[in-house]
Amino acid sequence: PQPQVQAQAHTQAQPQSKAQAQAQAPNTIQRYGEISAEQFKKKHLEAGVPCLLHKPASFGLGWTIDSLAKRLPSAQILVRIRTDTPLYRNGTKYAIERTTLGAYCQRLHTKKGLSSYMAAQNIPRVFPQLEGEVSLPSIVAKKHNGPYLWIAPKGHYEFMHMDPDDNVLVVLEGCKRVRMLPPGPLQHRYPNPLGSKGKTIQSQVDLSLSREEIVAKYPLFPYQHMLDVVLKPGDMLFLPAFYWHQVTSLDASLSVNIFFGDSQRNNYINKLMRTHNKQAFYYWVLNIIEQNRNYANFNAILRLLEDSLTIFFQKQWHEKPEASQLEAICKHIRTHFGKRILDSSADVKSKSFDDAEVDSNAPPENFINTHVNVHSTNSKRP
């Protein structure tokens, strides 16, 4: 079907060359009532282009914050606290509190509630009573992780970041503003330095600032290419992997998301290694490796890189990389670390990424290095 409407981006793009135009996503986002899985795959999944579906028949949940609090008041959840601080919003630090769903919902509109966030609660693990009510959207080719439940207070946001998975975000209650930027030169997106915590890559740019403030502080930032949409109840946003985004909850909001990718054995890895994703993908992989730099078995991790990455990708995306893909990724990593690999001890044994400590409620973007518990590792999501 043809798009029903087009939501305009936050600003109009400045005139650009043909090459520049081809390198950037269009400054509109397409909105559909329904779209077939085949058309979605061709026009959006494979191309890495976001789109918006309104009230898709394949995802008809009728949950509200109040209804879930009444049904599951004693459900144990993890809540991020002090989320109104600069250290939380810029991806440096956050703290977690264990509470019940009922207690969290009661305080949602209080002063304490406005600085806490129920993020990425794995529905099958945390709310097994709800699992049978969630149907995967027809556009989800191969689920990586989820579905996850999110409850945010009015005004909650985090700085712009990118995730390593394709993502569908469904708003069930309240409204969310999503500002997005397509993949492009990393230096123009101002990512946090390699080795930063978390399994997303967070930017230093806060899109809640005015355009004038952003351009003055970050002169290379391509503000003119930003998309800006408001999601209302029933809206489903497809957000491609490594698409930069900042999400603000305009009301107390309830949403569900699923991380997924392309079908088949390693189509997703192949897509990430294509030109428009390659720089971001390699930066993300290097950030994961750099998080282990200060640990005793780091040299051994570098020496056993092929095995460690194979296990990691299988857990992350349920994909086994081809030998040529693994060779290219490992070559990039070893070029980055250089001589240190040659100096590593051959008889040091390493834990693989598969041996990491993992919180059962952690979203897939919570990277856990081989020695760090999830509660001291930062992560971000919608």
mmCIF file of C-alpha atoms in Angstrom:
data_model
loop_
_atom_site.group_PDB
_atom_site.id
_atom_site.type_symbol
_atom_site.label_atom_id
_atom_site.label_comp_id
_atom_site.label_asym_id
_atom_site.label_seq_id
_atom_site.Cartn_x
_atom_site.Cartn_y
_atom_site.Cartn_z
ATOM 1 C CA PRO A 1 0.000 0.000 0.000
ATOM 2 C CA GLN A 2 0.991 3.594 -0.539
ATOM 3 C CA PRO A 3 1.838 5.654 2.561
ATOM 4 C CA GLN A 4 -1.288 7.351 3.921
ATOM 5 C CA VAL A 5 0.470 10.454 5.228
ATOM 6 C CA GLN A 6 3.962 11.734 5.777
ATOM 7 C CA ALA A 7 4.987 13.266 9.095
ATOM 8 C CA GLN A 8 7.334 16.185 8.524
ATOM 9 C CA ALA A 9 10.750 16.240 10.133
ATOM 10 C CA HIS A 10 11.617 18.815 12.783
ATOM 11 C CA THR A 11 13.316 21.035 10.207
ATOM 12 C CA GLN A 12 13.598 21.172 6.460
ATOM 13 C CA ALA A 13 16.845 19.873 5.001
ATOM 14 C CA GLN A 14 19.211 22.380 3.454
ATOM 15 C CA PRO A 15 20.036 22.023 -0.263
ATOM 16 C CA GLN A 16 22.595 19.261 -0.776
ATOM 17 C CA SER A 17 24.413 17.485 -3.558
ATOM 18 C CA LYS A 18 23.055 14.322 -5.157
ATOM 19 C CA ALA A 19 25.704 12.251 -3.362
ATOM 20 C CA GLN A 20 24.779 13.809 -0.028
ATOM 21 C CA ALA A 21 21.086 13.227 -0.662
ATOM 22 C CA GLN A 22 21.716 9.548 -1.379
ATOM 23 C CA ALA A 23 23.781 9.194 1.794
ATOM 24 C CA GLN A 24 21.042 10.592 4.040
ATOM 25 C CA ALA A 25 17.628 9.262 4.972
ATOM 26 C CA PRO A 26 14.726 11.374 3.648
ATOM 27 C CA ASN A 27 13.456 14.072 5.996
ATOM 28 C CA THR A 28 10.055 12.430 6.313
ATOM 29 C CA ILE A 29 8.828 9.282 7.980
ATOM 30 C CA GLN A 30 6.218 7.164 6.235
ATOM 31 C CA ARG A 31 3.038 6.255 8.097
ATOM 32 C CA TYR A 32 0.916 3.200 7.274
ATOM 33 C CA GLY A 33 -2.298 1.626 8.445
ATOM 34 C CA GLU A 34 -0.959 -1.789 7.472
ATOM 35 C CA ILE A 35 1.974 -3.017 5.396
ATOM 36 C CA SER A 36 2.759 -6.531 4.252
ATOM 37 C CA ALA A 37 5.809 -8.281 5.679
ATOM 38 C CA GLU A 38 7.332 -8.462 2.207
ATOM 39 C CA GLN A 39 6.897 -4.736 1.501
ATOM 40 C CA PHE A 40 8.199 -3.864 4.953
ATOM 41 C CA LYS A 41 11.274 -6.036 4.400
ATOM 42 C CA LYS A 42 12.090 -4.410 1.067
ATOM 43 C CA LYS A 43 11.291 -0.765 1.851
ATOM 44 C CA HIS A 44 12.317 -0.523 5.499
ATOM 45 C CA LEU A 45 14.039 -3.527 7.122
ATOM 46 C CA GLU A 46 16.687 -4.107 4.457
ATOM 47 C CA ALA A 47 17.029 -0.417 3.610
ATOM 48 C CA GLY A 48 17.323 0.715 7.236
ATOM 49 C CA VAL A 49 14.520 3.292 6.898
ATOM 50 C CA PRO A 50 12.160 4.010 9.841
ATOM 51 C CA CYS A 51 8.386 3.963 9.468
ATOM 52 C CA LEU A 52 5.273 4.347 11.564
ATOM 53 C CA LEU A 53 2.251 2.047 11.716
ATOM 54 C CA HIS A 54 -0.931 3.151 13.449
ATOM 55 C CA LYS A 55 -2.952 0.538 15.335
ATOM 56 C CA PRO A 56 -1.621 -2.486 13.439
ATOM 57 C CA ALA A 57 -4.022 -5.407 13.700
ATOM 58 C CA SER A 58 -1.128 -7.699 14.611
ATOM 59 C CA PHE A 59 -0.549 -5.930 17.939
ATOM 60 C CA GLY A 60 -3.840 -5.263 19.690
ATOM 61 C CA LEU A 61 -2.908 -4.949 23.379
ATOM 62 C CA GLY A 62 -5.336 -3.019 25.570
ATOM 63 C CA TRP A 63 -3.136 -2.593 28.646
ATOM 64 C CA THR A 64 -2.981 0.622 30.684
ATOM 65 C CA ILE A 65 -0.753 1.584 33.617
ATOM 66 C CA ASP A 66 -3.678 1.366 36.040
ATOM 67 C CA SER A 67 -4.960 -1.958 34.711
ATOM 68 C CA LEU A 68 -1.543 -3.602 35.018
ATOM 69 C CA ALA A 69 -1.016 -2.190 38.511
ATOM 70 C CA LYS A 70 -4.347 -3.697 39.594
ATOM 71 C CA ARG A 71 -3.695 -7.065 37.933
ATOM 72 C CA LEU A 72 -0.075 -7.497 39.060
ATOM 73 C CA PRO A 73 0.512 -5.278 42.130
ATOM 74 C CA SER A 74 3.056 -7.648 43.709
ATOM 75 C CA ALA A 75 5.170 -8.287 40.601
ATOM 76 C CA GLN A 76 8.835 -7.665 41.428
ATOM 77 C CA ILE A 77 10.442 -5.125 39.089
ATOM 78 C CA LEU A 78 13.702 -3.195 38.724
ATOM 79 C CA VAL A 79 13.424 0.591 38.545
ATOM 80 C CA ARG A 80 16.112 3.079 37.577
ATOM 81 C CA ILE A 81 16.277 5.927 40.096
ATOM 82 C CA ARG A 82 17.705 9.476 40.075
ATOM 83 C CA THR A 83 16.992 9.626 36.356
ATOM 84 C CA ASP A 84 16.730 13.426 36.376
ATOM 85 C CA THR A 85 20.464 13.861 37.046
ATOM 86 C CA PRO A 86 23.030 14.833 34.383
ATOM 87 C CA LEU A 87 25.082 11.694 35.119
ATOM 88 C CA TYR A 88 22.123 9.486 34.231
ATOM 89 C CA ARG A 89 21.064 11.386 31.146
ATOM 90 C CA ASN A 90 24.554 11.527 29.637
ATOM 91 C CA GLY A 91 25.085 7.795 30.090
ATOM 92 C CA THR A 92 27.680 7.971 32.870
ATOM 93 C CA LYS A 93 25.885 6.394 35.822
ATOM 94 C CA TYR A 94 22.592 5.111 37.123
ATOM 95 C CA ALA A 95 21.272 3.282 40.166
ATOM 96 C CA ILE A 96 18.636 0.549 40.363
ATOM 97 C CA GLU A 97 16.003 -0.154 42.987
ATOM 98 C CA ARG A 98 13.904 -3.295 43.384
ATOM 99 C CA THR A 99 10.238 -2.670 44.131
ATOM 100 C CA THR A 100 6.773 -3.891 43.139
ATOM 101 C CA LEU A 101 4.754 -2.798 40.139
ATOM 102 C CA GLY A 102 1.962 -1.567 42.399
ATOM 103 C CA ALA A 103 4.286 0.573 44.532
ATOM 104 C CA TYR A 104 5.996 2.046 41.475
ATOM 105 C CA CYS A 105 2.720 2.993 39.784
ATOM 106 C CA GLN A 106 1.428 4.616 42.985
ATOM 107 C CA ARG A 107 4.412 6.965 43.121
ATOM 108 C CA LEU A 108 4.552 7.657 39.382
ATOM 109 C CA HIS A 109 3.122 11.176 39.683
ATOM 110 C CA THR A 110 5.000 12.111 42.872
ATOM 111 C CA LYS A 111 8.340 13.956 43.101
ATOM 112 C CA LYS A 112 10.159 10.660 43.648
ATOM 113 C CA GLY A 113 8.275 9.045 40.806
ATOM 114 C CA LEU A 114 9.296 11.746 38.348
ATOM 115 C CA SER A 115 12.936 10.706 38.782
ATOM 116 C CA SER A 116 12.433 6.947 38.422
ATOM 117 C CA TYR A 117 11.926 4.778 35.355
ATOM 118 C CA MET A 118 10.658 1.226 34.909
ATOM 119 C CA ALA A 119 12.756 0.254 31.917
ATOM 120 C CA ALA A 120 13.136 -2.911 29.849
ATOM 121 C CA GLN A 121 11.279 -5.394 32.018
ATOM 122 C CA ASN A 122 11.350 -8.713 30.193
ATOM 123 C CA ILE A 123 7.691 -9.726 29.937
ATOM 124 C CA PRO A 124 8.185 -13.527 29.828
ATOM 125 C CA ARG A 125 10.431 -13.409 32.916
ATOM 126 C CA VAL A 126 8.956 -10.570 34.985
ATOM 127 C CA PHE A 127 5.289 -10.750 33.954
ATOM 128 C CA PRO A 128 4.724 -14.356 32.779
ATOM 129 C CA GLN A 129 0.964 -13.850 33.232
ATOM 130 C CA LEU A 130 1.052 -11.395 30.306
ATOM 131 C CA GLU A 131 3.187 -13.389 27.904
ATOM 132 C CA GLY A 132 0.264 -15.117 26.203
ATOM 133 C CA GLU A 133 -1.348 -11.754 25.434
ATOM 134 C CA VAL A 134 1.555 -10.504 23.325
ATOM 135 C CA SER A 135 1.636 -11.440 19.647
ATOM 136 C CA LEU A 136 4.712 -10.655 17.608
ATOM 137 C CA PRO A 137 3.986 -8.125 14.871
ATOM 138 C CA SER A 138 4.020 -9.668 11.419
ATOM 139 C CA ILE A 139 6.929 -7.412 10.424
ATOM 140 C CA VAL A 140 9.252 -9.029 13.005
ATOM 141 C CA ALA A 141 11.347 -11.427 10.936
ATOM 142 C CA LYS A 142 13.501 -12.943 13.694
ATOM 143 C CA LYS A 143 13.192 -11.911 17.328
ATOM 144 C CA HIS A 144 16.457 -11.168 19.098
ATOM 145 C CA ASN A 145 15.131 -10.284 22.555
ATOM 146 C CA GLY A 146 11.932 -9.232 24.281
ATOM 147 C CA PRO A 147 9.194 -8.219 24.380
ATOM 148 C CA TYR A 148 9.960 -5.623 27.047
ATOM 149 C CA LEU A 149 7.607 -3.436 29.088
ATOM 150 C CA TRP A 150 8.379 0.218 29.871
ATOM 151 C CA ILE A 151 6.637 2.726 32.164
ATOM 152 C CA ALA A 152 8.031 6.268 32.135
ATOM 153 C CA PRO A 153 7.027 9.357 34.123
ATOM 154 C CA LYS A 154 6.119 12.560 32.349
ATOM 155 C CA GLY A 155 9.226 14.389 31.138
ATOM 156 C CA HIS A 156 11.612 11.434 31.244
ATOM 157 C CA TYR A 157 14.360 11.406 28.622
ATOM 158 C CA GLU A 158 17.956 10.362 28.004
ATOM 159 C CA PHE A 159 20.523 11.735 25.593
ATOM 160 C CA MET A 160 20.605 10.580 21.986
ATOM 161 C CA HIS A 161 21.937 7.041 21.473
ATOM 162 C CA MET A 162 21.921 4.115 19.042
ATOM 163 C CA ASP A 163 21.062 0.439 19.583
ATOM 164 C CA PRO A 164 22.590 -2.666 17.934
ATOM 165 C CA ASP A 165 19.223 -4.217 17.011
ATOM 166 C CA ASP A 166 16.296 -3.337 14.779
ATOM 167 C CA ASN A 167 13.468 -2.290 17.064
ATOM 168 C CA VAL A 168 9.702 -1.855 17.112
ATOM 169 C CA LEU A 169 8.311 0.421 19.806
ATOM 170 C CA VAL A 170 4.560 0.335 20.506
ATOM 171 C CA VAL A 171 2.976 3.039 22.655
ATOM 172 C CA LEU A 172 -0.035 1.833 24.643
ATOM 173 C CA GLU A 173 -0.706 4.848 26.881
ATOM 174 C CA GLY A 174 0.498 8.450 26.854
ATOM 175 C CA CYS A 175 2.611 10.073 24.144
ATOM 176 C CA LYS A 176 6.305 9.860 23.352
ATOM 177 C CA ARG A 177 8.369 12.259 21.263
ATOM 178 C CA VAL A 178 11.109 10.570 19.243
ATOM 179 C CA ARG A 179 13.848 12.574 17.557
ATOM 180 C CA MET A 180 15.944 10.511 15.147
ATOM 181 C CA LEU A 181 19.069 10.854 13.058
ATOM 182 C CA PRO A 182 20.235 8.376 10.396
ATOM 183 C CA PRO A 183 23.655 6.699 10.564
ATOM 184 C CA GLY A 184 26.465 8.899 9.304
ATOM 185 C CA PRO A 185 29.973 10.080 10.181
ATOM 186 C CA LEU A 186 30.443 9.254 13.858
ATOM 187 C CA GLN A 187 32.397 12.416 14.591
ATOM 188 C CA HIS A 188 29.285 14.367 13.585
ATOM 189 C CA ARG A 189 27.181 12.446 16.155
ATOM 190 C CA TYR A 190 29.627 13.023 19.050
ATOM 191 C CA PRO A 191 29.557 9.505 20.582
ATOM 192 C CA ASN A 192 30.842 8.849 24.082
ATOM 193 C CA PRO A 193 34.455 7.580 24.007
ATOM 194 C CA LEU A 194 35.298 3.915 23.451
ATOM 195 C CA GLY A 195 35.084 1.914 26.661
ATOM 196 C CA SER A 196 31.983 3.728 27.907
ATOM 197 C CA LYS A 197 29.540 1.611 29.887
ATOM 198 C CA GLY A 198 26.472 0.021 28.399
ATOM 199 C CA LYS A 199 25.719 -1.895 25.250
ATOM 200 C CA THR A 200 24.240 1.049 23.429
ATOM 201 C CA ILE A 201 26.399 3.866 22.112
ATOM 202 C CA GLN A 202 25.346 7.123 23.677
ATOM 203 C CA SER A 203 25.953 10.586 22.235
ATOM 204 C CA GLN A 204 27.105 13.638 24.143
ATOM 205 C CA VAL A 205 24.358 15.617 22.395
ATOM 206 C CA ASP A 206 21.208 16.481 24.348
ATOM 207 C CA LEU A 207 18.421 17.108 21.840
ATOM 208 C CA SER A 208 16.296 18.826 24.476
ATOM 209 C CA LEU A 209 18.497 21.890 23.956
ATOM 210 C CA SER A 210 17.515 24.467 21.374
ATOM 211 C CA ARG A 211 18.870 24.194 17.850
ATOM 212 C CA GLU A 212 21.036 27.265 18.472
ATOM 213 C CA GLU A 213 22.548 25.741 21.630
ATOM 214 C CA ILE A 214 23.240 22.409 19.912
ATOM 215 C CA VAL A 215 24.861 23.975 16.841
ATOM 216 C CA ALA A 216 26.997 26.272 19.007
ATOM 217 C CA LYS A 217 28.217 23.421 21.217
ATOM 218 C CA TYR A 218 28.420 20.719 18.521
ATOM 219 C CA PRO A 219 29.129 22.502 15.221
ATOM 220 C CA LEU A 220 29.380 19.297 13.147
ATOM 221 C CA PHE A 221 26.011 17.968 14.303
ATOM 222 C CA PRO A 222 23.713 17.506 11.218
ATOM 223 C CA TYR A 223 20.597 19.001 12.783
ATOM 224 C CA GLN A 224 19.014 19.560 9.377
ATOM 225 C CA HIS A 225 18.658 15.799 8.828
ATOM 226 C CA MET A 226 16.794 15.073 12.057
ATOM 227 C CA LEU A 227 13.351 13.460 12.099
ATOM 228 C CA ASP A 228 10.900 14.460 14.822
ATOM 229 C CA VAL A 229 7.684 12.515 15.492
ATOM 230 C CA VAL A 230 5.197 12.160 18.331
ATOM 231 C CA LEU A 231 3.917 8.644 19.010
ATOM 232 C CA LYS A 232 0.358 8.353 20.296
ATOM 233 C CA PRO A 233 -1.398 5.312 21.775
ATOM 234 C CA GLY A 234 -1.616 2.636 19.090
ATOM 235 C CA ASP A 235 1.428 3.865 17.151
ATOM 236 C CA MET A 236 4.184 1.398 16.297
ATOM 237 C CA LEU A 237 7.564 2.862 15.328
ATOM 238 C CA PHE A 238 10.140 0.839 13.426
ATOM 239 C CA LEU A 239 13.576 2.094 14.404
ATOM 240 C CA PRO A 240 16.463 0.550 12.422
ATOM 241 C CA ALA A 241 19.636 -0.610 14.126
ATOM 242 C CA PHE A 242 22.235 2.124 14.713
ATOM 243 C CA TYR A 243 19.688 4.862 13.988
ATOM 244 C CA TRP A 244 20.367 7.599 16.538
ATOM 245 C CA HIS A 245 17.368 8.576 18.647
ATOM 246 C CA GLN A 246 16.283 10.433 21.762
ATOM 247 C CA VAL A 247 12.931 9.560 23.333
ATOM 248 C CA THR A 248 10.990 11.895 25.631
ATOM 249 C CA SER A 249 7.876 10.818 27.499
ATOM 250 C CA LEU A 250 5.381 13.685 27.080
ATOM 251 C CA ASP A 251 2.990 12.045 29.558
ATOM 252 C CA ALA A 252 3.200 9.168 31.979
ATOM 253 C CA SER A 253 3.540 6.462 29.344
ATOM 254 C CA LEU A 254 3.294 2.718 28.866
ATOM 255 C CA SER A 255 5.018 1.024 25.947
ATOM 256 C CA VAL A 256 6.258 -2.328 24.676
ATOM 257 C CA ASN A 257 9.218 -2.983 22.418
ATOM 258 C CA ILE A 258 10.862 -5.936 20.660
ATOM 259 C CA PHE A 259 14.439 -6.137 19.396
ATOM 260 C CA PHE A 260 14.752 -8.145 16.196
ATOM 261 C CA GLY A 261 16.584 -8.515 12.896
ATOM 262 C CA ASP A 262 16.601 -10.192 9.496
ATOM 263 C CA SER A 263 15.719 -13.845 9.055
ATOM 264 C CA GLN A 264 18.106 -16.650 8.098
ATOM 265 C CA ARG A 265 21.493 -17.601 9.485
ATOM 266 C CA ASN A 266 23.538 -14.406 9.221
ATOM 267 C CA ASN A 267 21.598 -11.925 7.099
ATOM 268 C CA TYR A 268 21.550 -9.472 10.000
ATOM 269 C CA ILE A 269 25.325 -9.425 10.487
ATOM 270 C CA ASN A 270 25.704 -9.017 6.733
ATOM 271 C CA LYS A 271 23.352 -6.013 6.805
ATOM 272 C CA LEU A 272 25.257 -4.365 9.648
ATOM 273 C CA MET A 273 28.520 -4.684 7.729
ATOM 274 C CA ARG A 274 27.144 -2.835 4.715
ATOM 275 C CA THR A 275 28.365 0.694 4.003
ATOM 276 C CA HIS A 276 25.718 2.777 5.807
ATOM 277 C CA ASN A 277 26.015 0.740 9.045
ATOM 278 C CA LYS A 278 29.652 -0.362 8.964
ATOM 279 C CA GLN A 279 31.295 2.485 10.877
ATOM 280 C CA ALA A 280 28.698 2.421 13.654
ATOM 281 C CA PHE A 281 28.804 -1.383 13.865
ATOM 282 C CA TYR A 282 32.595 -1.476 14.226
ATOM 283 C CA TYR A 283 32.516 1.303 16.832
ATOM 284 C CA TRP A 284 29.927 -0.639 18.819
ATOM 285 C CA VAL A 285 32.015 -3.835 18.712
ATOM 286 C CA LEU A 286 35.179 -1.960 19.733
ATOM 287 C CA ASN A 287 33.308 -0.360 22.636
ATOM 288 C CA ILE A 288 32.368 -3.815 23.913
ATOM 289 C CA ILE A 289 35.967 -5.028 23.701
ATOM 290 C CA GLU A 290 37.316 -1.830 25.302
ATOM 291 C CA GLN A 291 35.060 -2.347 28.334
ATOM 292 C CA ASN A 292 37.280 -5.316 29.209
ATOM 293 C CA ARG A 293 40.605 -3.481 28.859
ATOM 294 C CA ASN A 294 41.376 -3.210 32.574
ATOM 295 C CA TYR A 295 40.770 -6.863 33.408
ATOM 296 C CA ALA A 296 43.441 -9.499 33.854
ATOM 297 C CA ASN A 297 42.221 -11.726 31.043
ATOM 298 C CA PHE A 298 41.990 -8.948 28.447
ATOM 299 C CA ASN A 299 44.994 -10.111 26.427
ATOM 300 C CA ALA A 300 43.563 -13.621 26.300
ATOM 301 C CA ILE A 301 40.224 -12.255 25.070
ATOM 302 C CA LEU A 302 42.080 -10.677 22.163
ATOM 303 C CA ARG A 303 43.896 -13.914 21.386
ATOM 304 C CA LEU A 304 40.668 -15.945 21.521
ATOM 305 C CA LEU A 305 38.696 -13.320 19.647
ATOM 306 C CA GLU A 306 37.121 -15.549 16.992
ATOM 307 C CA ASP A 307 35.632 -17.948 19.545
ATOM 308 C CA SER A 308 34.508 -15.187 21.904
ATOM 309 C CA LEU A 309 32.794 -13.170 19.179
ATOM 310 C CA THR A 310 31.110 -16.226 17.682
ATOM 311 C CA ILE A 311 29.533 -17.047 21.031
ATOM 312 C CA PHE A 312 28.614 -13.415 21.632
ATOM 313 C CA PHE A 313 26.869 -12.976 18.273
ATOM 314 C CA GLN A 314 24.976 -16.222 18.763
ATOM 315 C CA LYS A 315 23.632 -14.955 22.083
ATOM 316 C CA GLN A 316 23.023 -11.413 20.861
ATOM 317 C CA TRP A 317 21.360 -12.110 17.510
ATOM 318 C CA HIS A 318 21.040 -15.919 17.228
ATOM 319 C CA GLU A 319 23.396 -15.780 14.258
ATOM 320 C CA LYS A 320 26.637 -17.542 13.459
ATOM 321 C CA PRO A 321 28.972 -15.296 11.473
ATOM 322 C CA GLU A 322 30.548 -16.600 8.304
ATOM 323 C CA ALA A 323 34.311 -17.052 8.303
ATOM 324 C CA SER A 324 34.771 -14.024 6.029
ATOM 325 C CA GLN A 325 32.611 -11.835 8.289
ATOM 326 C CA LEU A 326 34.463 -12.947 11.411
ATOM 327 C CA GLU A 327 37.814 -12.396 9.714
ATOM 328 C CA ALA A 328 36.904 -8.812 8.761
ATOM 329 C CA ILE A 329 35.608 -7.960 12.255
ATOM 330 C CA CYS A 330 38.614 -9.486 14.027
ATOM 331 C CA LYS A 331 41.037 -7.758 11.659
ATOM 332 C CA HIS A 332 39.459 -4.412 12.502
ATOM 333 C CA ILE A 333 39.695 -5.109 16.253
ATOM 334 C CA ARG A 334 43.294 -6.309 16.074
ATOM 335 C CA THR A 335 44.299 -3.301 13.994
ATOM 336 C CA HIS A 336 42.808 -1.083 16.682
ATOM 337 C CA PHE A 337 44.686 -2.779 19.535
ATOM 338 C CA GLY A 338 47.858 -3.433 17.544
ATOM 339 C CA LYS A 339 50.966 -4.618 19.363
ATOM 340 C CA ARG A 340 49.159 -5.530 22.576
ATOM 341 C CA ILE A 341 47.860 -8.727 20.982
ATOM 342 C CA LEU A 342 51.365 -9.860 20.061
ATOM 343 C CA ASP A 343 52.522 -9.305 23.634
ATOM 344 C CA SER A 344 49.728 -11.366 25.227
ATOM 345 C CA SER A 345 50.506 -14.616 26.991
ATOM 346 C CA ALA A 346 49.621 -17.782 25.109
ATOM 347 C CA ASP A 347 48.834 -19.824 28.210
ATOM 348 C CA VAL A 348 46.360 -17.373 29.782
ATOM 349 C CA LYS A 349 42.826 -18.746 29.656
ATOM 350 C CA SER A 350 39.891 -16.405 29.188
ATOM 351 C CA LYS A 351 36.221 -16.428 29.898
ATOM 352 C CA SER A 352 34.262 -15.875 26.728
ATOM 353 C CA PHE A 353 31.460 -13.319 26.564
ATOM 354 C CA ASP A 354 29.158 -16.267 27.202
ATOM 355 C CA ASP A 355 30.444 -16.455 30.802
ATOM 356 C CA ALA A 356 29.269 -12.960 31.688
ATOM 357 C CA GLU A 357 27.062 -12.327 34.711
ATOM 358 C CA VAL A 358 23.611 -11.474 33.370
ATOM 359 C CA ASP A 359 20.655 -10.094 35.289
ATOM 360 C CA SER A 360 17.548 -12.008 34.278
ATOM 361 C CA ASN A 361 15.679 -8.738 33.771
ATOM 362 C CA ALA A 362 18.388 -7.024 31.743
ATOM 363 C CA PRO A 363 17.495 -5.804 28.248
ATOM 364 C CA PRO A 364 19.702 -6.929 25.383
ATOM 365 C CA GLU A 365 21.415 -3.571 25.282
ATOM 366 C CA ASN A 366 22.804 -4.076 28.800
ATOM 367 C CA PHE A 367 26.259 -5.334 27.839
ATOM 368 C CA ILE A 368 27.922 -7.206 30.664
ATOM 369 C CA ASN A 369 31.662 -7.572 30.319
ATOM 370 C CA THR A 370 33.328 -10.650 31.695
ATOM 371 C CA HIS A 371 33.688 -9.333 35.234
ATOM 372 C CA VAL A 372 31.093 -6.580 35.755
ATOM 373 C CA ASN A 373 27.632 -7.113 37.199
ATOM 374 C CA VAL A 374 24.677 -5.552 35.381
ATOM 375 C CA HIS A 375 23.908 -3.176 38.244
ATOM 376 C CA SER A 376 27.170 -1.317 37.685
ATOM 377 C CA THR A 377 26.856 -1.274 33.894
ATOM 378 C CA ASN A 378 24.901 1.497 32.241
ATOM 379 C CA SER A 379 22.408 0.956 29.460
ATOM 380 C CA LYS A 380 19.799 2.995 27.669
ATOM 381 C CA ARG A 381 16.673 2.304 25.719
ATOM 382 C CA PRO A 382 13.361 3.807 24.560
#
